[in-house]
Short mmCIF file of C-alpha atoms in Angstrom, two decimals:
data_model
loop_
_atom_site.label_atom_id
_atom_site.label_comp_id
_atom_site.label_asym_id
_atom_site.label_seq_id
_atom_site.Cartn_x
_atom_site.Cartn_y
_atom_site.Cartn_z
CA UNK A 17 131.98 192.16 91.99
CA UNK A 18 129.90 189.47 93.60
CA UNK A 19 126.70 190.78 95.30
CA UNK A 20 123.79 189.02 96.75
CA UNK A 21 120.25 189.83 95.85
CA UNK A 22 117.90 188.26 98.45
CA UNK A 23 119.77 185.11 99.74
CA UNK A 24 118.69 182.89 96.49
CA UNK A 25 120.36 184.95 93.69
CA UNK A 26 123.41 185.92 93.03
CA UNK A 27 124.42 189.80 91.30
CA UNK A 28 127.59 189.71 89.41
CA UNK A 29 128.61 193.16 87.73
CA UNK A 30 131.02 193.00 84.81
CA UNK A 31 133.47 195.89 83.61
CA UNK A 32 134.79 193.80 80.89
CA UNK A 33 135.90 190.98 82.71
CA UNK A 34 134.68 187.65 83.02
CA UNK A 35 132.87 185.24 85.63
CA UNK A 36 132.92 181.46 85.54
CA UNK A 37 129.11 179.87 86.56
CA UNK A 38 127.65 176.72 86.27
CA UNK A 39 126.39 175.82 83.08
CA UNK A 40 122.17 176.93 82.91
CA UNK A 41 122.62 179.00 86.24
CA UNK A 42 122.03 182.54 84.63
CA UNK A 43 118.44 183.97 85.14
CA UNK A 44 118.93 187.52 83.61
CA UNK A 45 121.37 189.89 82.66
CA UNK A 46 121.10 193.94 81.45
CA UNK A 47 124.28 195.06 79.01
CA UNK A 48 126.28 193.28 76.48
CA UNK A 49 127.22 190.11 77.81
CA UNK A 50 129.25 186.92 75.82
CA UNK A 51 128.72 183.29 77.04
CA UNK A 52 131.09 180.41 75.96
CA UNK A 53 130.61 176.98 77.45
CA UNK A 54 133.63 175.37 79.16
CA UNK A 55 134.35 171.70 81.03
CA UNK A 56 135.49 172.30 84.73
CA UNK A 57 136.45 170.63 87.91
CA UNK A 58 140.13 170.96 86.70
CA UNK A 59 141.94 172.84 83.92
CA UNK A 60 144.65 171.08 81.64
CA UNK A 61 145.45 167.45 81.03
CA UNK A 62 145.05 166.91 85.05
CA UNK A 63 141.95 168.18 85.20
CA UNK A 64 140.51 165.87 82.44
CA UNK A 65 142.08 162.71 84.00
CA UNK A 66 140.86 163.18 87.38
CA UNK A 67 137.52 164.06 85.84
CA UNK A 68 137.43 160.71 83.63
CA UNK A 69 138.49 158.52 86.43
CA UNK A 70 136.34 160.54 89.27
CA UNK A 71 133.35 161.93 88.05
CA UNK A 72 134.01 165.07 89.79
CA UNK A 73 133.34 167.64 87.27
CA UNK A 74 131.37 170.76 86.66
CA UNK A 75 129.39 171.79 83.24
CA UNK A 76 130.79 175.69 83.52
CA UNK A 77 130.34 178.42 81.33
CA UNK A 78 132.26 181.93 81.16
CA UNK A 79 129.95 185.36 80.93
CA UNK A 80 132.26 188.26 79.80
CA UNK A 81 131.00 191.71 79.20
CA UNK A 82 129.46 194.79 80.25
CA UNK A 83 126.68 195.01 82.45
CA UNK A 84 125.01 192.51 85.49
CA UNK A 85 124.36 189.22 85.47
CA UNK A 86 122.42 187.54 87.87
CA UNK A 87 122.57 183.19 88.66
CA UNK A 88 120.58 180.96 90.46
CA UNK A 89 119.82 177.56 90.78
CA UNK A 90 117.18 175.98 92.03
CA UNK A 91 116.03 178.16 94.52
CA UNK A 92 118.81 177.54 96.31
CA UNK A 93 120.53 179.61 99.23
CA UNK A 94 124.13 181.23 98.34
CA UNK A 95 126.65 181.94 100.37
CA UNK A 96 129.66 184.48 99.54
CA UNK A 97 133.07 182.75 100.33
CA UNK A 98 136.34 185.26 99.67
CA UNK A 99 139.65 183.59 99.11
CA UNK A 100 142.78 185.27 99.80
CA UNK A 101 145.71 183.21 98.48
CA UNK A 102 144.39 179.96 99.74
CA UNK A 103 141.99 177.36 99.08
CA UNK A 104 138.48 176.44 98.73
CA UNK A 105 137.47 172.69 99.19
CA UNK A 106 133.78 172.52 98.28
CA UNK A 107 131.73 169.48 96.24
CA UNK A 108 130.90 170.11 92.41
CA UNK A 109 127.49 170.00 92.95
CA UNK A 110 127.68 173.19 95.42
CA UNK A 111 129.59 175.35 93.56
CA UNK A 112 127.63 178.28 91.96
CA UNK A 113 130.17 180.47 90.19
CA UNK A 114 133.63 182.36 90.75
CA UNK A 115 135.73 184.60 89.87
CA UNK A 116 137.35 184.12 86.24
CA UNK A 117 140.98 184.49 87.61
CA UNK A 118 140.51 181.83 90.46
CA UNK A 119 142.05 178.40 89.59
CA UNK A 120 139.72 175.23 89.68
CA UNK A 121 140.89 171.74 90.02
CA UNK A 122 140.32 168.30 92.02
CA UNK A 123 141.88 166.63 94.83
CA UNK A 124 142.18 163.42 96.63
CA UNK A 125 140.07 163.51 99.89
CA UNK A 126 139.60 159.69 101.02
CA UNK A 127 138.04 157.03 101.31
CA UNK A 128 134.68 159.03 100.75
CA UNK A 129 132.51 157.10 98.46
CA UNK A 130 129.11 157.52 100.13
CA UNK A 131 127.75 160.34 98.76
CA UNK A 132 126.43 159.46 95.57
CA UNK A 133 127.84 161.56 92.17
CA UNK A 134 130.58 162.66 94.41
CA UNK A 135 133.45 160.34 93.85
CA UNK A 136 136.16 160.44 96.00
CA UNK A 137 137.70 163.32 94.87
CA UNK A 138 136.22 167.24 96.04
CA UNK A 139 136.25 170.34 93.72
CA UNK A 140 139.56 173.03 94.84
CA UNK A 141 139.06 177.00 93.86
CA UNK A 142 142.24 178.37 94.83
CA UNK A 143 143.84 182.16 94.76
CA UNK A 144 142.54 185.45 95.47
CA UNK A 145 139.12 186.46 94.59
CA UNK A 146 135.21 185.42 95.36
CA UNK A 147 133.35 182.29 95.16
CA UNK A 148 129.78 181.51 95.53
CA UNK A 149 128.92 178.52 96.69
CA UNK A 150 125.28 176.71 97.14
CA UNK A 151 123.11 175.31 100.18
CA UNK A 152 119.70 173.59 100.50
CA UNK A 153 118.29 175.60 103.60
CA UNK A 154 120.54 178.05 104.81
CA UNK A 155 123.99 177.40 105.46
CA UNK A 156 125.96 176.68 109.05
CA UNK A 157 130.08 178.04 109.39
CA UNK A 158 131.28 175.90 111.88
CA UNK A 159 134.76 176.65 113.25
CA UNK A 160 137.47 173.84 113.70
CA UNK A 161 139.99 174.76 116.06
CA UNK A 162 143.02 172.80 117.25
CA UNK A 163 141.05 171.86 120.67
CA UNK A 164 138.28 171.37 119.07
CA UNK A 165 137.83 168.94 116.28
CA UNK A 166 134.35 168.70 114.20
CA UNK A 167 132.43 165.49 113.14
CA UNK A 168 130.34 165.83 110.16
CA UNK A 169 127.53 163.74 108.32
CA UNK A 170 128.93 163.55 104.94
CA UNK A 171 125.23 164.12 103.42
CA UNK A 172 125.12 167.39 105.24
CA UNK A 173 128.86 168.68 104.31
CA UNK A 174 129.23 171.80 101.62
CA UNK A 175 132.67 172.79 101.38
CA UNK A 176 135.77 173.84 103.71
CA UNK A 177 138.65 176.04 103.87
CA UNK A 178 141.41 176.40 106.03
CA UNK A 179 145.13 174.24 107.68
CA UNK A 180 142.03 171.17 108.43
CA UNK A 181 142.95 167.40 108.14
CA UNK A 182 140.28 165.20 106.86
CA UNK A 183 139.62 161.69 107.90
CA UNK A 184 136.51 159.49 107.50
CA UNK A 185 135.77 157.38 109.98
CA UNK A 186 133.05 154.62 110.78
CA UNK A 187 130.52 154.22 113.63
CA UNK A 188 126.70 154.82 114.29
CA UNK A 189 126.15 157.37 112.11
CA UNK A 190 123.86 160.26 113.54
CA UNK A 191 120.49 159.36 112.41
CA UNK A 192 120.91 155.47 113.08
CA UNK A 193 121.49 156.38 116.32
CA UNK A 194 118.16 157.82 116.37
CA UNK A 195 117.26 154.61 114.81
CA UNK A 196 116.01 156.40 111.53
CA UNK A 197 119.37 155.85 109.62
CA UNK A 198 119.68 153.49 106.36
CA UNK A 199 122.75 152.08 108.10
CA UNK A 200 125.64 152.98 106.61
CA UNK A 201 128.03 153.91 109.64
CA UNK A 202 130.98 156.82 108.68
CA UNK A 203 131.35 160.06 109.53
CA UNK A 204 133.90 162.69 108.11
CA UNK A 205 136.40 164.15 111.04
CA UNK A 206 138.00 167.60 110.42
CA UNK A 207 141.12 168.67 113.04
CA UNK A 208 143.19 171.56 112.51
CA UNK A 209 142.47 175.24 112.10
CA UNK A 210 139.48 176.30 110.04
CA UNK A 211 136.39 176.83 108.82
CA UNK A 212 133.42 174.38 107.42
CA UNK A 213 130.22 174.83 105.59
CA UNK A 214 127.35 172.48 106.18
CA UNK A 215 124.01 172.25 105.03
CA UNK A 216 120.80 171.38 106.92
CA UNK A 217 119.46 169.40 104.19
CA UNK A 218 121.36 165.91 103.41
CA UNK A 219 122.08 164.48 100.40
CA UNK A 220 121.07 160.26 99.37
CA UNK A 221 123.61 158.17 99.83
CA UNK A 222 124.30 154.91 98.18
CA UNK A 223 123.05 153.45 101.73
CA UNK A 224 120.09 155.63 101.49
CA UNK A 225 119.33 158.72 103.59
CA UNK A 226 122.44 159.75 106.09
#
């Protein structure tokens, strides 16, 4: 159902069923196609807790119909991510659109508070189906393996999926050990058995630049 034209834009083709996007991310469509605006980064009383207390959220919006839709946003890169039974760990901000039968909600991730509008909370998309998830510049999969574990700058990080343990840890951050760095020292550590999306273009942080 989920399609990429070019790496910027995303094709979705509908048989009467239904897509979940961020809210303002459709560019064009041929058919008949229905939009209705929702609230995301969780579904039910949870959902709008976690979202009240966290700031984590997503302004969604469901297409339903017949035909193709296409999103975008930004000009930004997309990257296809297809969940099988498990679960997606990926920031609100990043997440393009999914699959109208995959379940969205928050979770606790640490003592992450750096990365400004993200709260310390990250977006879940769990079950079987596709997701579509953003990148400034084109996205990196790095593997985590038990031998292996991963350090990454949290202005840099996208999403992950997989049996990973997350920790944050301080220390010289990358850039200040270049001596271009704003200062503020932590670095997220992943260990375990997966996979992890990162993005070559960092986000501000409430120290600045990471």
């Amino acid at each position: 159902m989920f399609r990429l034209q070019g790496s910027k834009t995303l094709a979705v083709d509908l048989t009467g069923d239904a897509v979940k996007a961020k809210n303002g991310s459709m560019v064009a469509y041929d058919g008949r196609m229905t939009f209705k605006k929702m609230s995301g980064g969780g579904e039910g009383i949870r959902g709008m807790v976690t979202r009240r207390l966290t700031g984590e959220q997503m302004t969604v919006m469901e297409v339903s119909g017949q035909g193709t839709c296409y999103f975008a946003d930004r000009a930004s890169e997309i990257n296809l991510v297809a969940l099988h039974g498990d679960t997606l760990y990926v920031e609100a901000s990043n997440l393009l659109a999914t699959d109208a039968g995959l379940r969205t909600g928050t979770t606790f991730t640490g003592l992450r508070g750096g990365a400004s509008g993200n709260g310390l909370f990250t977006t879940t998309v769990e079950g079987t189906g596709q997701a579509a998830i953003m990148s400034d510049g084109a996205a990196v999969l790095l593997r985590v393996s038990p031998q292996y574990p991963l350090m990454v700058d949290p202005g840099a990080y996208i999403a992950h999926q997989g049996r990973l343990q997350q920790s944050f840890q301080s220390g010289v951050n990358f850039r200040t050990l270049m001596g271009e760095g704003s200062g503020e020292a932590f670095q997220i550590r992943f260990e375990g058995d997966g996979l992890v999306y990162v993005q070559p273009s960092e986000r501000n942080t409430v120290g600045g630049d990471v």
